[in-house]
Coordinates of C-alpha atoms in Angstrom, one line a residue:
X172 CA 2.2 -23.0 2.2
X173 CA 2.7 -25.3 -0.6
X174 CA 6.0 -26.0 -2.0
X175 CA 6.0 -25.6 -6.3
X176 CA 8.0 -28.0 -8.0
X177 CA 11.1 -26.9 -11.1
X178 CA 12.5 -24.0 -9.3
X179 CA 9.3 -21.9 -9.4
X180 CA 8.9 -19.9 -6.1
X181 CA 7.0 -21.1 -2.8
X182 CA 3.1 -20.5 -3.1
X183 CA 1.1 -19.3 0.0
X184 CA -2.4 -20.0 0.6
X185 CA -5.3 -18.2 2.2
X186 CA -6.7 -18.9 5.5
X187 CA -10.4 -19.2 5.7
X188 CA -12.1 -21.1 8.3
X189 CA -9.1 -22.4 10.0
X190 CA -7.5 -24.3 6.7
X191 CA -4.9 -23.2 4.6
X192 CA -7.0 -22.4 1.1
X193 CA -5.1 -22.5 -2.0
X194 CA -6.1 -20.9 -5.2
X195 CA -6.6 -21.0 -8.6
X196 CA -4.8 -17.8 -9.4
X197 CA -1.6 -16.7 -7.8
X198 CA 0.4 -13.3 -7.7
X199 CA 3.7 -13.0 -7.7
X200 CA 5.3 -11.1 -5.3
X201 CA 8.8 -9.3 -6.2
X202 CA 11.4 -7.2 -4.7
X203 CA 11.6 -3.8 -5.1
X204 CA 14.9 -3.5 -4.5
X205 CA 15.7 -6.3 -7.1
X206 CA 13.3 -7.4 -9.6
X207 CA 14.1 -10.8 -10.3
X208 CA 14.2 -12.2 -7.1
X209 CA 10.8 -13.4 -6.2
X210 CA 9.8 -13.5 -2.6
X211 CA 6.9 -16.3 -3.4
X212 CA 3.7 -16.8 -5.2
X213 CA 0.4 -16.0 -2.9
X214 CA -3.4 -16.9 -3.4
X215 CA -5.3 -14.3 -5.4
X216 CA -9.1 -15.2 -3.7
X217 CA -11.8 -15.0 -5.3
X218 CA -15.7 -14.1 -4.7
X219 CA -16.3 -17.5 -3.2
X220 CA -13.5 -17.7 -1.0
X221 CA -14.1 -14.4 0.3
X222 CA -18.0 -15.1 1.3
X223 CA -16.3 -18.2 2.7
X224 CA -14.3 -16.3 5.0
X225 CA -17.1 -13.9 5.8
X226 CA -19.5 -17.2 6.9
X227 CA -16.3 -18.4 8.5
X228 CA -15.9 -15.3 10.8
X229 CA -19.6 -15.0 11.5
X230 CA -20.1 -18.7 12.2
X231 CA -17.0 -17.9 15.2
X232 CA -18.2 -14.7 16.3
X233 CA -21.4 -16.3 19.2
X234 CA -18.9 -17.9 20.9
X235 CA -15.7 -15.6 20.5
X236 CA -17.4 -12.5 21.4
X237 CA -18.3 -14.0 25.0
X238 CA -15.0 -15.9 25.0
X239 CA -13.1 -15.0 28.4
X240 CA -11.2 -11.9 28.0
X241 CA -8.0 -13.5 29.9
X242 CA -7.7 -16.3 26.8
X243 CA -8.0 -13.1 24.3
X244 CA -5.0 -11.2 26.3
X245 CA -3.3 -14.2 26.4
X246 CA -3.6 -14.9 22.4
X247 CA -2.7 -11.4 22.2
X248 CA 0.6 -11.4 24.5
X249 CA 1.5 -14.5 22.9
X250 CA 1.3 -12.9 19.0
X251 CA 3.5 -10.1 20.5
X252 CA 5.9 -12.0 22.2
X253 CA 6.8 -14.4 19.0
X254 CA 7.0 -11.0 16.4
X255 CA 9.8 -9.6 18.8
X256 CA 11.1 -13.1 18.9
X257 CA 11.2 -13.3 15.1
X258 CA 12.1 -9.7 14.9
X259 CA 14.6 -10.1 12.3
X260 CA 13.5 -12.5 9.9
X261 CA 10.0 -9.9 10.0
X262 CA 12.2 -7.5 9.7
X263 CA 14.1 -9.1 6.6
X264 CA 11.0 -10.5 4.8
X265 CA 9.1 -6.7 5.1
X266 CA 12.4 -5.0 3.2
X267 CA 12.4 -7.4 1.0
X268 CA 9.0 -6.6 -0.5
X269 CA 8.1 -3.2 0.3
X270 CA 11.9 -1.7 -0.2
X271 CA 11.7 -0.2 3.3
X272 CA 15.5 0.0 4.7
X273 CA 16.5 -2.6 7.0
X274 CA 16.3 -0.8 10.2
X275 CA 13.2 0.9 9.7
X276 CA 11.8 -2.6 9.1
X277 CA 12.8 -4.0 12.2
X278 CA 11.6 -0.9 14.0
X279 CA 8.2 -1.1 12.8
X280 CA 8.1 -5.1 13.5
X281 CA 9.0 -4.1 17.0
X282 CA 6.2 -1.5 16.8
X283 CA 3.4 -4.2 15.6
X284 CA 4.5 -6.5 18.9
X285 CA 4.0 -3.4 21.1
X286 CA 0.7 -3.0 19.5
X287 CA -0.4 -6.7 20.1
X288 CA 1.0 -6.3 23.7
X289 CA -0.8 -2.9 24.6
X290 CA -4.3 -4.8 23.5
X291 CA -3.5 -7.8 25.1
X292 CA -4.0 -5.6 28.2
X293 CA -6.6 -3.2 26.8
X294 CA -8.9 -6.5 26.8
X295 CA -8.6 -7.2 30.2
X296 CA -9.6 -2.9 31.0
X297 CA -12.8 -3.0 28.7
X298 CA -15.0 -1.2 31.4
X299 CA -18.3 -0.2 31.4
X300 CA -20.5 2.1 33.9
X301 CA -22.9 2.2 36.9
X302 CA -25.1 5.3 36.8
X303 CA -27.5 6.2 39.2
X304 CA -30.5 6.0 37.5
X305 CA -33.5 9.3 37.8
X306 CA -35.8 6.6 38.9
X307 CA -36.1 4.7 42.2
X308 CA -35.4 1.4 42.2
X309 CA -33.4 1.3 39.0
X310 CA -29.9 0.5 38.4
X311 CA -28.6 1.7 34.7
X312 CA -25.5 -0.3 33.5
X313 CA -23.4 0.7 30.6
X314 CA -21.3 -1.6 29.0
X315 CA -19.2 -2.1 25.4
X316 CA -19.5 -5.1 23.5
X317 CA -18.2 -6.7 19.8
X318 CA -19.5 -5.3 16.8
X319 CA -19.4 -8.6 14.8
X320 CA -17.6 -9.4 11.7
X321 CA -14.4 -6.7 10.8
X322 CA -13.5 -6.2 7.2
X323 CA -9.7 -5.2 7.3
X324 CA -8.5 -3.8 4.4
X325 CA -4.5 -2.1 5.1
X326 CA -2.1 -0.7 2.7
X327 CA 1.1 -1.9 1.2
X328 CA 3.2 1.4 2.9
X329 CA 3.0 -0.2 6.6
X330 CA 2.7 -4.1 6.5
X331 CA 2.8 -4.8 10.1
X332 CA 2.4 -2.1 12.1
X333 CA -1.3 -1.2 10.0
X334 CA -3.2 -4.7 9.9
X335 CA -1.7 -4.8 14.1
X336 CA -3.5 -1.9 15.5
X337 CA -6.5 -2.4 13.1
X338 CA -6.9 -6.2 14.3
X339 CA -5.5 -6.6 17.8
X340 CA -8.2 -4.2 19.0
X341 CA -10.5 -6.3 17.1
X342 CA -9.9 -9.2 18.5
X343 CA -9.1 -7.8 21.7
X344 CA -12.5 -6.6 22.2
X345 CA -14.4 -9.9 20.6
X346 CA -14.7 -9.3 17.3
X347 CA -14.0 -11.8 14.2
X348 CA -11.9 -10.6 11.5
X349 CA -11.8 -10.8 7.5
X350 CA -8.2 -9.5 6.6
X351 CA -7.4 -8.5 2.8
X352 CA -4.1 -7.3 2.7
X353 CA -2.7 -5.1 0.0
X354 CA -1.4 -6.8 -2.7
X355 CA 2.5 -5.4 -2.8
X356 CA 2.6 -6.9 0.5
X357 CA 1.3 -10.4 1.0
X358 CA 4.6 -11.8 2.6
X359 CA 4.0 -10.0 5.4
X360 CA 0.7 -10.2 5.8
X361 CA 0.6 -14.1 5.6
X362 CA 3.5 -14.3 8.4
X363 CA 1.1 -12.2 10.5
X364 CA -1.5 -15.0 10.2
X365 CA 0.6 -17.7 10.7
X366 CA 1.9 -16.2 14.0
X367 CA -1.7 -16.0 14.8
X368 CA -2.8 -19.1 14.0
X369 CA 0.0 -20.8 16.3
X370 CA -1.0 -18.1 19.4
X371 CA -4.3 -20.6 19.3
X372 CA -7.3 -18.1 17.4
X373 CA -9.4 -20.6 17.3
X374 CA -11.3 -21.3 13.5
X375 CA -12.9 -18.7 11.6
X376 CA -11.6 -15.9 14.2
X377 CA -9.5 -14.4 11.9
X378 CA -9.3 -15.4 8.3
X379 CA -6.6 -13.8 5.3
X380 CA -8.3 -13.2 1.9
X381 CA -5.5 -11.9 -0.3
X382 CA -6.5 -10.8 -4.0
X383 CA -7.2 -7.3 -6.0
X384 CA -9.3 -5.0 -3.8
X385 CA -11.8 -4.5 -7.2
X386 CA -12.6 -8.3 -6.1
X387 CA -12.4 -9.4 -2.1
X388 CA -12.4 -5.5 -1.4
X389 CA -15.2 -5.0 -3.4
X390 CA -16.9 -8.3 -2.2
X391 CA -16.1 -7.3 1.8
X392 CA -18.0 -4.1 1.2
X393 CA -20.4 -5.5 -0.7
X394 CA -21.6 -8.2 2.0
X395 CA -23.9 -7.5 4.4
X396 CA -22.6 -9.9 6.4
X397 CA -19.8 -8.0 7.4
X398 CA -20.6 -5.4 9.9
X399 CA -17.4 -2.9 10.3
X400 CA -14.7 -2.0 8.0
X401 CA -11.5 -0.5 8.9
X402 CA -9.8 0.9 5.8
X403 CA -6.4 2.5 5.1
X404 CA -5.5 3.7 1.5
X405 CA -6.6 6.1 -1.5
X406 CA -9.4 8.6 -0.9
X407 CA -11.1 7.5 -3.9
X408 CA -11.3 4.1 -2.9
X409 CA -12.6 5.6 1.0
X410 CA -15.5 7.3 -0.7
X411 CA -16.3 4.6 -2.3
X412 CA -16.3 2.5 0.2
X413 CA -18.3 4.9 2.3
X414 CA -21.0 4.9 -0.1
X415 CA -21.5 0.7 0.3
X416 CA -21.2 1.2 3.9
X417 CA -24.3 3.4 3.8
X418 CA -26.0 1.0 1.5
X419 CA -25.3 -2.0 3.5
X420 CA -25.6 -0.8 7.1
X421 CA -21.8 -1.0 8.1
X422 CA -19.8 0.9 10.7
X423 CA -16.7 2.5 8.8
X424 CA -13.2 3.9 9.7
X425 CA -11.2 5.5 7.4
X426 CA -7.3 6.8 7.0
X427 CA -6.5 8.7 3.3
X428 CA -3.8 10.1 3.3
X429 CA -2.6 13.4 3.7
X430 CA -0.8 16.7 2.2
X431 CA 1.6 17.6 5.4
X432 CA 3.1 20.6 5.6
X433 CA 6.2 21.0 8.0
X434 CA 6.3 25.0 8.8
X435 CA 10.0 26.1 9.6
X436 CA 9.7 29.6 11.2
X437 CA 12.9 32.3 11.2
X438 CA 13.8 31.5 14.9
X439 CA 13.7 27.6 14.2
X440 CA 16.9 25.7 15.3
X441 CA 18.3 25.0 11.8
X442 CA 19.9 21.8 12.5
X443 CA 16.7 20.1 14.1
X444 CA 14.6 21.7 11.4
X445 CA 16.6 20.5 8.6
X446 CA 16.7 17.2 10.4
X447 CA 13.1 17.0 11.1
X448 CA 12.4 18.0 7.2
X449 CA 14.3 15.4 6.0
X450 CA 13.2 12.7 8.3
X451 CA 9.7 13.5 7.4
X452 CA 9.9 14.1 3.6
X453 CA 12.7 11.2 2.8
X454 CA 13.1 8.3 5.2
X455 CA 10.7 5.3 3.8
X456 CA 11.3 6.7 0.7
X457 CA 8.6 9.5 1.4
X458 CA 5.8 6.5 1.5
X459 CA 4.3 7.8 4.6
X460 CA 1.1 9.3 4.5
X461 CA 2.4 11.4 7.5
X462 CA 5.0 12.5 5.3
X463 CA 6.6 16.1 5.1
X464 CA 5.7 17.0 1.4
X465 CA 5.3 20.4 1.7
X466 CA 7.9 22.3 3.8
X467 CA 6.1 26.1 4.6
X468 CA 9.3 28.1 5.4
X469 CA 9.5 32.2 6.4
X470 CA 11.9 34.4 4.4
X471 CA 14.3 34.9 7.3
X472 CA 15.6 31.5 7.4
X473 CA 14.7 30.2 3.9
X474 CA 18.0 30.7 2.2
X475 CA 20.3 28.7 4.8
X476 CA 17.1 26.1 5.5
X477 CA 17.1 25.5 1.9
X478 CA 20.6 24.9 1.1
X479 CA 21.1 22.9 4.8
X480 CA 18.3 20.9 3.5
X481 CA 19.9 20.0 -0.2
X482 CA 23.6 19.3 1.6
X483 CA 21.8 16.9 3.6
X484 CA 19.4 15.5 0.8
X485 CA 21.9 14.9 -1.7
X486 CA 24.2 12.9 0.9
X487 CA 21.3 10.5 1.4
X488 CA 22.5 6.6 0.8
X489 CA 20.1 5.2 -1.9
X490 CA 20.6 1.3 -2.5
X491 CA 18.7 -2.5 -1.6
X492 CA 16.9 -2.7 1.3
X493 CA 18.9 -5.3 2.9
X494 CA 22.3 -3.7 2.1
X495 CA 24.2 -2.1 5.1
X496 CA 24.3 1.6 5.1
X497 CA 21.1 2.0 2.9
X498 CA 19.0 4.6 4.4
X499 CA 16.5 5.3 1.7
X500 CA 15.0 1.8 -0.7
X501 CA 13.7 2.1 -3.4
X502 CA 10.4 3.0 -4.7
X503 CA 8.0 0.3 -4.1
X504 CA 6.7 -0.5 -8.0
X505 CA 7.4 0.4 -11.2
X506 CA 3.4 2.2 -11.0
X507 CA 4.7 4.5 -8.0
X508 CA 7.5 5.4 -9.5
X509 CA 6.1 6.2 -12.6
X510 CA 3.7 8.7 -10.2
X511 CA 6.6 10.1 -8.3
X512 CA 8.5 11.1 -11.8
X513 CA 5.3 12.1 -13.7
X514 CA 4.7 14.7 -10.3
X515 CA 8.2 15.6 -10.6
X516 CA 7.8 17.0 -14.2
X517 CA 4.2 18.4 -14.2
X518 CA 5.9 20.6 -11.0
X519 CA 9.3 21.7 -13.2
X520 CA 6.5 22.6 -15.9
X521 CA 4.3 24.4 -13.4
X522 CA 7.8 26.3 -12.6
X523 CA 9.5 25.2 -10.0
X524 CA 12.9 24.1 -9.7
X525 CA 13.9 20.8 -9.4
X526 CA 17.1 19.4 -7.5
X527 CA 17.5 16.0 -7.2
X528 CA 14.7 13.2 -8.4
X529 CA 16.9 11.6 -10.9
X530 CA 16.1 7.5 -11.5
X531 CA 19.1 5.4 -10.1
X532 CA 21.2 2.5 -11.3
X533 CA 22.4 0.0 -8.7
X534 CA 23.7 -3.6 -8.6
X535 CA 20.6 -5.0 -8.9
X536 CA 17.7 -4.3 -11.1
X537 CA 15.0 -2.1 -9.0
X538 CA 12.9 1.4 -8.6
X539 CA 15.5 3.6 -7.6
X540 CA 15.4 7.2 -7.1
X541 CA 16.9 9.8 -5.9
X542 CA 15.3 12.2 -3.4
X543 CA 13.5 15.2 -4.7
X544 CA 13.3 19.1 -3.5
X545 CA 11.2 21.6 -5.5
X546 CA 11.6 25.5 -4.8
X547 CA 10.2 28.4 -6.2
X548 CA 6.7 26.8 -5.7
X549 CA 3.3 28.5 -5.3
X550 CA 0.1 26.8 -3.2
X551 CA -1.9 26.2 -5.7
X552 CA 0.7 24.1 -7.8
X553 CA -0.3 20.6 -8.3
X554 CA 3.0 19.5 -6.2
X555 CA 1.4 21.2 -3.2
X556 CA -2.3 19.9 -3.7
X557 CA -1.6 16.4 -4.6
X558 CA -0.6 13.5 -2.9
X559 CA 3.0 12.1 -4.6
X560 CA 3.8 9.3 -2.0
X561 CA 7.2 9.4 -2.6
X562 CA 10.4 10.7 -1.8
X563 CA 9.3 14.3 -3.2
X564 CA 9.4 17.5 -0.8
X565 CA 8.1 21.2 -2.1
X566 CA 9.1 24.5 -0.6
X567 CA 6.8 27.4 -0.1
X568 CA 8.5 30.4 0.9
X569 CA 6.0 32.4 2.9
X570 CA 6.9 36.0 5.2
X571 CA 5.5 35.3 8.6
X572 CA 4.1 33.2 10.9
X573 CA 0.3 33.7 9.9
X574 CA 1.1 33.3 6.2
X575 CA 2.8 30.0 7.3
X576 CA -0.4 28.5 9.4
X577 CA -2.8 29.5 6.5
X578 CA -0.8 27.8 4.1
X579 CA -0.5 25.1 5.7
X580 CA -4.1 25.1 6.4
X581 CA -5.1 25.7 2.5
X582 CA -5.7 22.1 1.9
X583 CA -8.4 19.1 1.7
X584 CA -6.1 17.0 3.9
X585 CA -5.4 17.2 7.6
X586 CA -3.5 14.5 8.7
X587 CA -0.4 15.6 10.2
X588 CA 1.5 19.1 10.5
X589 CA 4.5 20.2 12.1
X590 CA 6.2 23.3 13.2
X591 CA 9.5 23.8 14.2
X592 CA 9.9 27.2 16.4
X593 CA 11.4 28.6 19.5
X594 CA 8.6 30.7 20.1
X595 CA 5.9 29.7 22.9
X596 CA 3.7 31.8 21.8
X597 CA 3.5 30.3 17.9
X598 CA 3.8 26.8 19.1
X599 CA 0.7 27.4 21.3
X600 CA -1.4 29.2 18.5
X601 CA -0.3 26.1 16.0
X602 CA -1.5 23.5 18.6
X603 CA -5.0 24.9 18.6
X604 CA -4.7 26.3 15.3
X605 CA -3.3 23.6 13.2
X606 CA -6.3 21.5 11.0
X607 CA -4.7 18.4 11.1
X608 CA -5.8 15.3 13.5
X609 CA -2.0 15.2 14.7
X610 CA 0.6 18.3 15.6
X611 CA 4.3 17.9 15.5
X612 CA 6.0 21.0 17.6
X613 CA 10.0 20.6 16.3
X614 CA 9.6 17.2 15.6
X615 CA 8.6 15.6 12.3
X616 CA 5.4 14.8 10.7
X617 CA 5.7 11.1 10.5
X618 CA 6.5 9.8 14.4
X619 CA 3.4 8.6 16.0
X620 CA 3.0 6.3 19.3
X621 CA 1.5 3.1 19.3
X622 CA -0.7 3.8 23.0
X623 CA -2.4 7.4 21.6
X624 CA -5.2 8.3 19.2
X625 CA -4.0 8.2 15.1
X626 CA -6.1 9.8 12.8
X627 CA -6.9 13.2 10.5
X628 CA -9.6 15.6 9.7
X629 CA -11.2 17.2 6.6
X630 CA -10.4 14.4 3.7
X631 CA -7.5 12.6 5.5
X632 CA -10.1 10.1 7.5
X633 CA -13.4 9.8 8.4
X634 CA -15.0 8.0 11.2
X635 CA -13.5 7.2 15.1
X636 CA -9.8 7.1 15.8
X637 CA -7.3 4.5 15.4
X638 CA -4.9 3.0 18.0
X639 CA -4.7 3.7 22.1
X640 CA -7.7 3.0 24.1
X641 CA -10.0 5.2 21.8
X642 CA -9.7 2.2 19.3
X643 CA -12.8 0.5 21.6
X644 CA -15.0 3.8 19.6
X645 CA -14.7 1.8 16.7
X646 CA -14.4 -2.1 17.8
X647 CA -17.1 -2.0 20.2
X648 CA -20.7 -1.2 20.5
X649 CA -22.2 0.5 23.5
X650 CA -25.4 -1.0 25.3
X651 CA -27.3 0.5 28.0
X652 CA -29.4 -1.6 30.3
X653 CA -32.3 -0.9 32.8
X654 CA -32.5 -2.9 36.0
X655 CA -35.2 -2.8 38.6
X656 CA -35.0 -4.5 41.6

């Protein structure tokens, strides 16, 4: 961190090799919630800097990825402890520049220590196998060891929580780490590194390249130096990315996003639908991909579900982040917004009816707006096709249960989908049913644990599965060695 001199904001530097790197270019980073306040100036790297960090990380990687696995857990316990320790100014910093609501904040810095914690642990359980062998005299082992050098490329949405379970498993299992953070979120993401750096990594470990993803994104793919990359963002960026990763050699994992449908059936408990509908669509601003945004409801309860839903909806507190009783921020950037509005309009031309999804004036200059509910949609409208990212919700009024599950089904995506029901029998059939890498049965769309397996199907991800002890699919490679004796 350097300090700039005439009132101009604080810069932050990159981290490559150990040392603090500063920059020749440098992004501002502002606050949603009010535009003229500017959280600080950060490094914008660019293609030298990030084969820097790449050299850096595969310069560490010998001796890290034999490194004893109680110093690792150690590192790892220590980065946990000192997030919960600095839980609120995290918390404070991340609703600062991503808009999130104060208390979700702190919940998900809370949620990133967990996640540092659980691997701390998971890299002292990284087992392998004896197996008897079909020949005498021979003793097959099977054990799991580092890939090499991690590209780590998260998205603005989730600051902390992301870039934790993508590098502590990482690290836990003895890999080196290049880390581009998205650009919306840099605050956070240099905090991260600095708690890092003072739980003792040693240099060229892990290493923060902040800049445009069209150049240290690019460049990370690019390099076949780097031999994994864990992704989380736009599908058209995934495929692209997938396509360098077949040209270069690289193991890839990849989280895009998803079209969630939320299925309210006619013997549904109102309140906890309503409830789990507009936790899902609304809270952080709808800038989950796990998000409710399309709510499949039967005829029988449609009417009251509807109306429930707007009573609740419209009572919504919309303000700053940091301001006491705000439940939903705003928007995170004036491009996002501009997304969320043009959606809103293409779905009142397409014919549906739009309450709410007004833009906001507060005390402050920011992206506010209010939250959106379309009826009277169809499937194949773009609202239900199309990922909004925002605080947008569609209803699709369907007669029964099996109309409901293909609906929900009738998509690219297959992230998340929940149901809310009394009936065994249809929460059973949507468990198994369901084409979506996570079920919710009357509980919303968007809660996940830190300790289990995240992840979709169809276009919503592509490779092994995030988080929980399946992370080592990813982070590790398995060897299997002969011994006679």
């Amino acid at each position: 961190m350097t300090e700039a001199g005439g009132g101009r904001a604080r810069r932050f530097a990159n981290y490559i090799g150990g040392v603090w790197v500063e920059s020749g270019r440098w992004s501002e980073n502002r606050n949603p919630s009010d535009t003229l306040d500017v959280v600080g100036e950060y490094a914008q790297a660019n293609d030298a800097q990030t084969d820097a960090a790449i050299d850096a990380a595969g310069d560490a990687f010998p001796a890290w990825s034999v490194s004893n696995v109680q110093e690792r857990a150690e590192i790892l316990e220590r980065v946990g402890s000192a997030m919960l320790a600095r839980r609120d100014e995290l918390g404070r910093q991340l609703s600062r520049e991503e808009g999130r609501a104060l208390p979700d904040a702190l919940n998900e810095v809370s949620r990133a220590a967990q996640i540092f914690k659980f691997f701390a642990g998971e890299a002292l359980r990284n087992a392998g196998e004896l197996v008897t062998s079909t020949r005498t005299g021979v003793e097959v082992a099977v054990t799991r060891e580092p890939v090499g050098v991690v590209g780590i490329i998260s998205p603005w949405n989730v600051p902390l929580a992301i870039p934790a379970w993508k590098i502590a498993p990482a690290l836990a299992y003895g890999n080196c780490v290049v880390f581009k953070p998205a650009e919306l979120v840099t605050a956070s993401a240099w905090s991260l590194t600095h708690i890092l750096v003072d739980a003792g990594l040693p240099a060229g470990v892990f290493n923060l390249v902040m800049g445009p993803g069209r150049v240290v994104g690019a460049r990370i793919a690019e390099s076949r130096k780097v031999d994994a990359i864990s992704f989380t963002g736009s599908v058209a960026t995934g495929a692209g990315l997938a396509l360098q990763a077949v040209r270069t050699g690289k193991r890839l994992q990849l989280e895009m996003g998803g079209k969630n449908a939320l299925i309210v059936l006619d013997d549904a408990d109102l309140d906890r639908a309503v409830n789990c509908a507009l936790d899902g669509a609304y809270y952080w601003t709808g800038q989950r991909c796990t998000a409710s945004s399309r709510l499949v409801v039967t005829d029988g309860i449609h009417e009251r579900f509807v109306g429930r839903l707007l009573e609740k909806m419209r009572a919504l507190t919309v303000g700053h982040a940091l301001k006491a009783g705000t439940q939903i921020g705003p928007v995170v950037d004036q491009k996002q917004l501009d997304q969320d509005l043009r959606y809103i309009g293409i779905a009142r031309e397409e014919g549906g009816t739009v309450f709410g999804g007004e833009l906001l004036t507060r005390e402050t200059p920011g992206f506010y707006l209010a939250p959106a509910l379309v009826t009277h949609t169809t499937p194949s409208m773009r609202i239900n096709r199309e990922e909004v990212f925002g605080p947008v919700a569609s209803v699709i009024r369907v007669r029964d249960y099996e109309e409901a599950l293909a609906v929900a089904n009738g998509t690219e995506f297959g992230l998340s989908s929940g149901i809310c029901t009394n009936s065994l029998k249809h929460a059973s059939h949507f468990r198994r049913h369901a084409q979506a890498g996570l079920v919710n049965v009357n509980l919303p769309t968007a809660g996940v644990d830190y300790h289990v397996p995240f992840g979709g199907r169809k276009a919503s991800s592509y490779g092994p599965r995030e988080q929980g002890r399946y992370a080592a699919e990813f982070y590790t490679a398995v060897k299997t060695a002969y011994i006679y004796s």
